[in-house]
CSV table of C-alpha atoms in Angstrom, one decimal:
chain,number,residue,atom,x,y,z
S,585,UNK,CA,103.4,-23.3,-125.1
S,586,UNK,CA,106.2,-25.9,-125.2
S,587,UNK,CA,108.0,-27.5,-122.1
S,588,UNK,CA,111.7,-26.4,-121.9
S,589,UNK,CA,114.1,-28.9,-121.1
S,590,UNK,CA,114.0,-30.8,-117.9
S,591,UNK,CA,116.2,-29.9,-115.1
S,592,UNK,CA,115.5,-32.4,-112.8
S,593,UNK,CA,118.9,-34.1,-112.5
S,594,UNK,CA,120.7,-30.3,-111.4
S,595,UNK,CA,117.5,-30.0,-109.2
S,596,UNK,CA,118.9,-32.8,-107.1
S,597,UNK,CA,122.5,-32.0,-107.2
S,598,UNK,CA,121.8,-28.5,-106.4
S,599,UNK,CA,120.0,-28.4,-103.2
S,600,UNK,CA,123.5,-28.2,-101.4
S,601,UNK,CA,123.8,-24.7,-102.5
S,602,UNK,CA,120.6,-23.1,-102.4
S,603,UNK,CA,119.9,-19.8,-101.4
S,604,UNK,CA,116.4,-17.8,-101.0
S,605,UNK,CA,116.0,-14.5,-102.2
S,606,UNK,CA,112.7,-11.7,-103.2
S,607,UNK,CA,112.8,-10.1,-106.3
S,608,UNK,CA,111.0,-6.7,-106.8
S,609,UNK,CA,111.4,-3.9,-109.4
S,610,UNK,CA,113.0,-0.9,-107.7
S,611,UNK,CA,116.0,1.6,-108.7
S,612,UNK,CA,118.4,1.5,-106.0
S,613,UNK,CA,117.3,-2.1,-104.6
S,614,UNK,CA,113.9,-0.5,-103.2
S,615,UNK,CA,110.6,1.2,-103.6
S,616,UNK,CA,108.5,3.3,-100.8
S,617,UNK,CA,109.3,1.1,-97.4
S,618,UNK,CA,112.8,-0.5,-98.6
S,619,UNK,CA,111.9,-3.9,-100.2
S,620,UNK,CA,115.6,-5.5,-99.8
S,621,UNK,CA,115.1,-7.9,-103.0
S,622,UNK,CA,114.8,-5.7,-105.1
S,623,UNK,CA,118.5,-5.8,-107.0
S,624,UNK,CA,118.8,-9.2,-106.0
S,625,UNK,CA,117.6,-12.6,-107.6
S,626,UNK,CA,115.0,-14.8,-105.8
S,627,UNK,CA,116.4,-18.6,-105.5
S,628,UNK,CA,113.1,-19.4,-103.8
S,629,UNK,CA,113.1,-23.2,-103.1
S,630,UNK,CA,114.4,-23.9,-106.3
S,631,UNK,CA,118.0,-24.5,-106.4
S,632,UNK,CA,118.5,-24.1,-109.8
S,633,UNK,CA,116.3,-21.3,-110.7
S,634,UNK,CA,116.3,-17.5,-110.0
S,635,UNK,CA,114.0,-14.7,-110.8
S,636,UNK,CA,115.1,-11.1,-111.1
S,637,UNK,CA,113.7,-7.8,-112.2
S,638,UNK,CA,115.4,-5.7,-114.8
S,639,UNK,CA,116.0,-1.8,-114.3
S,640,UNK,CA,112.5,-1.4,-116.8
S,641,UNK,CA,110.9,-3.9,-114.6
S,642,UNK,CA,110.8,-6.9,-117.0
S,643,UNK,CA,110.8,-10.0,-115.2
S,644,UNK,CA,113.6,-12.6,-116.1
S,645,UNK,CA,114.3,-15.8,-115.3
S,646,UNK,CA,117.4,-18.0,-114.8
S,647,UNK,CA,118.1,-22.0,-114.5
S,648,UNK,CA,120.5,-24.1,-114.5
S,649,UNK,CA,120.5,-26.2,-117.7
S,650,UNK,CA,121.6,-29.8,-118.7
S,651,UNK,CA,125.6,-29.8,-118.9
S,652,UNK,CA,125.6,-26.8,-115.8
S,653,UNK,CA,125.1,-24.2,-118.0
S,654,UNK,CA,123.0,-21.6,-117.0
S,655,UNK,CA,119.8,-20.2,-119.4
S,656,UNK,CA,117.6,-17.5,-119.4
S,657,UNK,CA,114.0,-16.0,-120.5
S,658,UNK,CA,112.9,-12.8,-119.8
S,659,UNK,CA,109.5,-10.7,-120.6
S,660,UNK,CA,109.6,-8.8,-124.1
S,661,UNK,CA,107.9,-5.8,-122.5
S,662,UNK,CA,106.9,-4.8,-118.8
S,663,UNK,CA,103.8,-7.1,-117.7
S,664,UNK,CA,104.4,-8.8,-120.8
S,665,UNK,CA,105.0,-12.1,-123.1
S,666,UNK,CA,107.9,-14.2,-122.5
S,667,UNK,CA,110.9,-15.0,-124.9
S,668,UNK,CA,112.4,-18.3,-125.8
S,669,UNK,CA,115.3,-19.8,-123.5
S,670,UNK,CA,119.1,-18.5,-124.2
S,671,UNK,CA,122.3,-19.5,-122.7
S,672,UNK,CA,124.2,-17.4,-120.5
S,673,UNK,CA,127.8,-16.4,-122.2
S,674,UNK,CA,128.4,-20.2,-122.9
S,675,UNK,CA,130.5,-22.4,-120.7
S,676,UNK,CA,134.0,-21.8,-120.2
S,677,UNK,CA,135.8,-25.2,-121.4
S,678,UNK,CA,136.0,-27.4,-118.7
S,679,UNK,CA,133.6,-26.1,-116.6
S,680,UNK,CA,129.7,-26.9,-115.4
S,681,UNK,CA,128.2,-24.9,-113.1
S,682,UNK,CA,126.3,-26.3,-110.1
S,683,UNK,CA,124.8,-23.5,-108.3
S,684,UNK,CA,124.7,-19.3,-109.1
S,685,UNK,CA,123.0,-16.3,-107.7
S,686,UNK,CA,121.8,-12.8,-109.6
S,687,UNK,CA,122.3,-9.1,-108.7
S,688,UNK,CA,121.5,-6.1,-110.6
S,689,UNK,CA,124.4,-3.2,-110.7
S,690,UNK,CA,123.7,0.4,-110.2
S,691,UNK,CA,123.8,1.3,-113.6
S,692,UNK,CA,120.8,-1.5,-114.4
S,693,UNK,CA,123.2,-4.0,-115.7
S,694,UNK,CA,123.1,-7.6,-114.6
S,695,UNK,CA,125.3,-9.6,-113.1
S,696,UNK,CA,125.6,-13.6,-112.5
S,697,UNK,CA,127.6,-15.4,-110.1
S,698,UNK,CA,128.0,-19.4,-110.3
S,699,UNK,CA,130.0,-21.7,-108.7
S,700,UNK,CA,131.9,-24.3,-110.8
S,701,UNK,CA,131.5,-27.9,-110.1
S,702,UNK,CA,135.0,-29.4,-110.1
S,703,UNK,CA,137.0,-26.6,-108.3
S,704,UNK,CA,134.1,-24.2,-106.5
S,705,UNK,CA,135.8,-21.5,-107.9
S,706,UNK,CA,133.3,-18.3,-108.5
S,707,UNK,CA,132.9,-17.0,-111.7
S,708,UNK,CA,130.7,-14.0,-112.9
S,709,UNK,CA,129.5,-12.6,-116.3
S,710,UNK,CA,127.6,-9.3,-116.7
S,711,UNK,CA,126.2,-7.4,-119.2
S,712,UNK,CA,127.5,-5.0,-121.6
S,713,UNK,CA,124.8,-2.8,-121.1
S,714,UNK,CA,121.3,-2.7,-119.3
S,715,UNK,CA,119.4,-5.5,-121.2
S,716,UNK,CA,122.4,-6.1,-123.6
S,717,UNK,CA,124.9,-9.1,-124.3
S,718,UNK,CA,127.0,-10.5,-122.0
S,719,UNK,CA,130.6,-10.9,-121.2
S,720,UNK,CA,132.4,-14.2,-121.2
S,721,UNK,CA,132.9,-15.5,-118.1
S,722,UNK,CA,135.5,-14.5,-115.5
S,723,UNK,CA,137.2,-16.6,-113.2
S,724,UNK,CA,137.7,-14.9,-109.6
S,725,UNK,CA,139.8,-17.6,-108.6
S,726,UNK,CA,138.1,-17.6,-104.9
S,727,UNK,CA,136.9,-20.9,-103.8
S,728,UNK,CA,133.7,-20.0,-102.1
S,729,UNK,CA,130.7,-22.5,-100.9
S,730,UNK,CA,127.2,-21.3,-100.5
S,731,UNK,CA,126.8,-17.8,-100.7
S,732,UNK,CA,124.7,-14.7,-101.5
S,733,UNK,CA,124.9,-11.1,-103.7
S,734,UNK,CA,122.8,-8.0,-102.4
S,735,UNK,CA,122.9,-4.3,-103.1
S,736,UNK,CA,124.4,-1.7,-100.6
S,737,UNK,CA,121.7,1.3,-101.0
S,738,UNK,CA,124.6,3.4,-102.5
S,739,UNK,CA,124.6,0.6,-105.3
S,740,UNK,CA,127.6,-1.3,-104.8
S,741,UNK,CA,127.4,-5.3,-104.8
S,742,UNK,CA,128.6,-7.3,-102.2
S,743,UNK,CA,129.3,-11.2,-101.6
S,744,UNK,CA,128.7,-12.9,-98.5
S,745,UNK,CA,129.5,-16.9,-98.3
S,746,UNK,CA,131.7,-19.6,-97.1
S,747,UNK,CA,135.2,-19.6,-97.7
S,748,UNK,CA,137.2,-22.5,-99.0
S,749,UNK,CA,134.3,-24.0,-100.8
S,750,UNK,CA,131.6,-26.8,-99.8
S,751,UNK,CA,129.2,-26.1,-96.8
S,752,UNK,CA,132.1,-26.1,-93.7
S,753,UNK,CA,134.2,-22.7,-93.2
S,754,UNK,CA,134.1,-19.3,-92.2
S,755,UNK,CA,131.8,-16.5,-93.6
S,756,UNK,CA,133.7,-14.3,-96.0
S,757,UNK,CA,132.6,-11.1,-98.2
S,758,UNK,CA,133.8,-9.1,-100.5
S,759,UNK,CA,132.4,-5.8,-102.3
S,760,UNK,CA,132.5,-3.3,-105.4
S,761,UNK,CA,134.9,-0.7,-104.4
S,762,UNK,CA,132.2,1.8,-106.5
S,763,UNK,CA,129.0,1.2,-108.0
S,764,UNK,CA,129.5,-0.8,-111.5
S,765,UNK,CA,133.3,-1.1,-110.5
S,766,UNK,CA,136.0,-3.7,-109.8
S,767,UNK,CA,135.9,-5.5,-106.4
S,768,UNK,CA,137.9,-5.8,-103.1
S,769,UNK,CA,139.8,-8.7,-101.9
S,770,UNK,CA,138.3,-11.5,-99.6
S,771,UNK,CA,137.8,-10.5,-95.6
S,772,UNK,CA,136.1,-12.6,-92.7
S,773,UNK,CA,133.1,-11.1,-91.8
S,774,UNK,CA,134.0,-10.7,-88.0
S,775,UNK,CA,135.9,-13.8,-87.5
S,776,UNK,CA,133.2,-16.1,-86.8
S,777,UNK,CA,134.6,-19.7,-86.0
S,778,UNK,CA,133.9,-22.2,-89.1
S,779,UNK,CA,130.7,-24.2,-88.8
S,780,UNK,CA,128.7,-26.1,-91.2
S,781,UNK,CA,126.4,-23.5,-93.3
S,782,UNK,CA,123.7,-24.8,-95.7
S,783,UNK,CA,122.0,-21.4,-96.6
S,784,UNK,CA,123.2,-17.8,-96.4
S,785,UNK,CA,120.8,-14.9,-97.6
S,786,UNK,CA,121.0,-10.8,-97.1
S,787,UNK,CA,118.2,-8.7,-96.5
S,788,UNK,CA,117.8,-5.0,-96.5
S,789,UNK,CA,116.4,-3.1,-93.5
S,790,UNK,CA,113.9,-0.1,-93.3
S,791,UNK,CA,116.9,2.5,-93.1
S,792,UNK,CA,118.7,0.7,-96.0
S,793,UNK,CA,121.8,-1.4,-93.9
S,794,UNK,CA,122.1,-5.1,-94.9
S,795,UNK,CA,121.3,-8.1,-92.8
S,796,UNK,CA,122.4,-11.4,-93.5
S,797,UNK,CA,121.1,-14.4,-92.4
S,798,UNK,CA,123.1,-18.0,-91.9
S,799,UNK,CA,121.3,-21.4,-91.4
S,800,UNK,CA,123.6,-23.6,-89.8
S,801,UNK,CA,124.4,-27.3,-90.1
S,802,UNK,CA,123.2,-27.8,-86.4
S,803,UNK,CA,119.8,-26.2,-87.3
S,804,UNK,CA,120.5,-22.7,-85.4
S,805,UNK,CA,119.8,-19.3,-87.7
S,806,UNK,CA,122.4,-16.7,-87.1
S,807,UNK,CA,122.5,-13.2,-88.3
S,808,UNK,CA,124.8,-10.2,-88.6
S,809,UNK,CA,123.9,-6.4,-89.8
S,810,UNK,CA,125.7,-3.6,-90.8
S,811,UNK,CA,126.1,-0.8,-88.1
S,812,UNK,CA,125.6,2.1,-90.9
S,813,UNK,CA,124.9,2.6,-94.2
S,814,UNK,CA,127.2,1.0,-96.5
S,815,UNK,CA,129.6,0.4,-93.4
S,816,UNK,CA,131.1,-2.3,-91.2
S,817,UNK,CA,129.2,-5.3,-89.7
S,818,UNK,CA,128.1,-6.1,-86.2
S,819,UNK,CA,129.1,-8.8,-84.4
S,820,UNK,CA,127.2,-12.5,-84.9
S,821,UNK,CA,124.0,-13.3,-83.4
S,822,UNK,CA,121.1,-15.6,-83.1
S,823,UNK,CA,117.5,-15.7,-84.1
S,824,UNK,CA,114.8,-17.1,-81.3
S,825,UNK,CA,114.3,-20.0,-83.4
S,826,UNK,CA,114.3,-23.7,-82.5
S,827,UNK,CA,116.5,-25.6,-84.7
S,828,UNK,CA,115.6,-26.7,-88.2
S,829,UNK,CA,117.4,-27.9,-91.0
S,830,UNK,CA,115.0,-26.5,-93.7
S,831,UNK,CA,115.5,-23.4,-96.0
S,832,UNK,CA,114.0,-20.6,-94.8
S,833,UNK,CA,112.6,-17.2,-96.8
S,834,UNK,CA,112.7,-13.9,-95.3
S,835,UNK,CA,110.1,-11.3,-96.6
S,836,UNK,CA,109.5,-7.3,-95.9
S,837,UNK,CA,106.4,-5.9,-94.6
S,838,UNK,CA,104.9,-2.7,-95.9
S,839,UNK,CA,106.2,-0.7,-92.9
S,840,UNK,CA,109.9,-2.1,-94.1
S,841,UNK,CA,110.2,-4.6,-90.7
S,842,UNK,CA,111.7,-7.8,-92.0
S,843,UNK,CA,109.9,-11.2,-91.4
S,844,UNK,CA,111.7,-14.7,-91.6
S,845,UNK,CA,109.5,-18.0,-92.5
S,846,UNK,CA,111.3,-21.2,-91.3
S,847,UNK,CA,109.6,-24.6,-92.0
S,848,UNK,CA,109.7,-27.5,-89.9
S,849,UNK,CA,108.7,-31.3,-90.1
S,850,UNK,CA,104.9,-30.3,-89.6
S,851,UNK,CA,104.6,-26.3,-89.6
S,852,UNK,CA,105.5,-23.3,-91.1
S,853,UNK,CA,107.0,-20.6,-88.3
S,854,UNK,CA,107.9,-17.4,-88.7
S,855,UNK,CA,109.9,-14.5,-86.4
S,856,UNK,CA,109.7,-10.8,-87.4
S,857,UNK,CA,111.1,-7.4,-86.5
S,858,UNK,CA,109.0,-6.0,-83.6
S,859,UNK,CA,109.8,-2.4,-85.2
S,860,UNK,CA,111.7,-1.5,-88.5
S,861,UNK,CA,115.3,-1.8,-88.2
S,862,UNK,CA,114.8,-3.7,-84.9
S,863,UNK,CA,115.0,-6.5,-82.4
S,864,UNK,CA,113.4,-10.0,-83.3
S,865,UNK,CA,110.0,-11.5,-82.1
S,866,UNK,CA,110.2,-15.0,-80.6
S,867,UNK,CA,109.2,-17.8,-82.9
S,868,UNK,CA,105.4,-18.2,-83.8
S,869,UNK,CA,103.4,-21.1,-86.2
S,870,UNK,CA,102.3,-19.7,-89.2
S,871,UNK,CA,100.3,-22.7,-90.1
S,872,UNK,CA,100.3,-26.3,-89.9
S,873,UNK,CA,100.6,-28.8,-92.9
S,874,UNK,CA,97.9,-30.8,-93.8
S,875,UNK,CA,99.0,-34.3,-92.5
S,876,UNK,CA,101.5,-33.0,-89.6
S,877,UNK,CA,104.0,-35.4,-88.8
S,878,UNK,CA,105.0,-36.4,-92.0
S,879,UNK,CA,109.1,-35.6,-92.7
S,880,UNK,CA,108.4,-33.4,-95.4
S,881,UNK,CA,111.3,-31.3,-96.6
S,882,UNK,CA,109.4,-27.8,-97.5
S,883,UNK,CA,111.1,-24.7,-99.4
S,884,UNK,CA,108.8,-21.6,-98.7
S,885,UNK,CA,109.0,-18.3,-101.3
S,886,UNK,CA,107.8,-14.8,-100.2
S,887,UNK,CA,106.8,-12.0,-102.0
S,888,UNK,CA,104.3,-9.1,-101.2
S,889,UNK,CA,101.2,-7.8,-103.2
S,890,UNK,CA,100.6,-4.1,-104.7
S,891,UNK,CA,99.0,-3.2,-101.5
S,892,UNK,CA,102.0,-4.2,-99.5
S,893,UNK,CA,100.7,-7.3,-97.9
S,894,UNK,CA,102.9,-10.0,-97.5
S,895,UNK,CA,102.5,-13.4,-99.4
S,896,UNK,CA,104.1,-16.8,-98.6
S,897,UNK,CA,104.1,-19.8,-100.7
S,898,UNK,CA,105.0,-23.4,-100.2
S,899,UNK,CA,105.5,-26.6,-101.8
S,900,UNK,CA,104.1,-29.2,-99.7
S,901,UNK,CA,104.3,-32.9,-101.6
S,902,UNK,CA,100.7,-33.0,-102.3
S,903,UNK,CA,100.2,-29.7,-103.5
S,904,UNK,CA,101.5,-25.6,-103.9
S,905,UNK,CA,100.0,-23.6,-100.9
S,906,UNK,CA,99.9,-19.8,-100.4
S,907,UNK,CA,99.0,-17.9,-97.1
S,908,UNK,CA,98.9,-14.0,-97.2
S,909,UNK,CA,98.5,-10.9,-94.6
S,910,UNK,CA,95.0,-10.2,-94.2
S,911,UNK,CA,96.3,-6.2,-94.2
S,912,UNK,CA,99.3,-4.9,-94.3
S,913,UNK,CA,101.9,-5.4,-91.7
S,914,UNK,CA,98.6,-7.2,-89.9
S,915,UNK,CA,97.9,-10.9,-89.1
S,916,UNK,CA,97.6,-14.1,-91.4
S,917,UNK,CA,94.6,-15.5,-93.1
S,918,UNK,CA,94.0,-19.6,-93.6
S,919,UNK,CA,96.3,-21.1,-96.4
S,920,UNK,CA,94.7,-22.2,-99.2
S,921,UNK,CA,95.9,-24.1,-102.4
S,922,UNK,CA,97.3,-22.5,-105.1
S,923,UNK,CA,98.0,-25.7,-107.4
S,924,UNK,CA,97.4,-29.4,-107.1
S,925,UNK,CA,100.2,-30.1,-109.5
S,926,UNK,CA,102.4,-31.9,-107.3
S,927,UNK,CA,105.0,-29.2,-107.6
S,928,UNK,CA,108.8,-30.3,-106.8
S,929,UNK,CA,110.2,-26.7,-106.4
S,930,UNK,CA,109.4,-22.8,-106.2
S,931,UNK,CA,112.0,-21.1,-108.4
S,932,UNK,CA,111.1,-17.6,-107.6
S,933,UNK,CA,108.4,-15.3,-107.1
S,934,UNK,CA,108.8,-12.0,-108.7
S,935,UNK,CA,106.5,-8.6,-109.4
S,936,UNK,CA,105.4,-7.3,-112.1
S,937,UNK,CA,105.5,-3.3,-112.8
S,938,UNK,CA,101.4,-3.2,-112.3
S,939,UNK,CA,102.0,-4.9,-109.1
S,940,UNK,CA,100.7,-8.4,-110.2
S,941,UNK,CA,102.9,-11.3,-108.6
S,942,UNK,CA,104.3,-14.1,-110.7
S,943,UNK,CA,105.3,-17.5,-109.4
S,944,UNK,CA,107.6,-19.9,-111.1
S,945,UNK,CA,108.0,-23.7,-110.1
S,946,UNK,CA,108.6,-27.1,-111.5
S,947,UNK,CA,106.2,-30.0,-111.5
S,948,UNK,CA,106.8,-33.7,-111.1
S,949,UNK,CA,105.8,-34.3,-114.8
S,950,UNK,CA,109.4,-32.6,-115.4
S,951,UNK,CA,108.0,-29.1,-116.7
S,952,UNK,CA,108.8,-25.6,-115.5
S,953,UNK,CA,106.2,-23.3,-116.1
S,954,UNK,CA,104.6,-19.9,-114.2
S,955,UNK,CA,101.4,-18.7,-112.9
S,956,UNK,CA,100.3,-14.7,-112.3
S,957,UNK,CA,97.9,-12.7,-110.8
S,958,UNK,CA,95.2,-11.6,-113.0
S,959,UNK,CA,95.0,-8.2,-111.7
S,960,UNK,CA,96.6,-6.9,-108.9
S,961,UNK,CA,96.2,-8.6,-105.4
S,962,UNK,CA,93.9,-10.5,-107.1
S,963,UNK,CA,93.0,-14.1,-108.3
S,964,UNK,CA,95.5,-16.2,-110.5
S,965,UNK,CA,95.8,-17.5,-113.7
S,966,UNK,CA,96.0,-21.3,-114.7
S,967,UNK,CA,99.7,-22.9,-114.8
S,968,UNK,CA,101.6,-22.4,-118.4
S,969,UNK,CA,104.5,-23.9,-119.3
S,970,UNK,CA,107.8,-22.0,-120.1
S,971,UNK,CA,109.4,-23.2,-123.0
């Protein structure tokens, strides 16, 4: 297959706006034990790419293209072959985008939210119908910094981000007034003080309540959660983690417990809920990098297998590694190399309707491609360019 256009410039420019999410096909955002990523994109490590599941299970990959346009490519059928790249709605006159998120409305229509490079205004475009054409980009008029979007259990989308643009400000949010409908005004999320923020990620608890995680410039990780379904939010608290300025990923165990994976310069650490919807553990090391002491900037991604085991991917400078649970909700095996192609960024991990995981990542040679499990819970295909 031919290589796609190189997104190297955008990869470098987009790091400040990275968010990390996970994607899995399911109606109303989950299947079985709640998987909090079912209706939102997974921007895992790649600041310029995200993968999401359509309502029928087909994976769709979005990327920041040359000139700040958002391009996408999709499976023609569930578990199937891929289309060619196309632009989303074209660019508004005089606008280029530098960061974006994707979500799926309750009726199955995808919606893209993007930040304009010059103004930090939040724009959005959505499909006219599920799998259909896109409306022209609409400027919301809101100046926003790093942000995330997720679906409430009732299907209403909610955006949480840094007000005022950039990375320093207070956390604000806006939500759909009804599923597939218009939006509320913007308000403070429990009036936290203004601080430097480098990442915002929303996940969903086993009972459906949203929980938001915020990576601060001082390395601390904050979180807040809805006190009831589709409802108000708690006060802010801190996870029991040492400071780290690396980007984190959130996964979901088979029993619904959330688990957060945070890199440090020499090891990947994790914390987890001790019971579904419950309190969090202290930090523990998941694995040490092959050359500890190197100042590696690591981007993790979390997916899950057909049998419920969580699997984590890490793009170290020498290779792409993965590590997985030995059984659902259980301990972890030893990390292994998945690819020695010197990857630059993981752009997303999706799961096909038949349960096979599929990972998308860029290489230093300038190409974007993917690998997929040959069978559910099984071995992996070779790397193939998407073009």
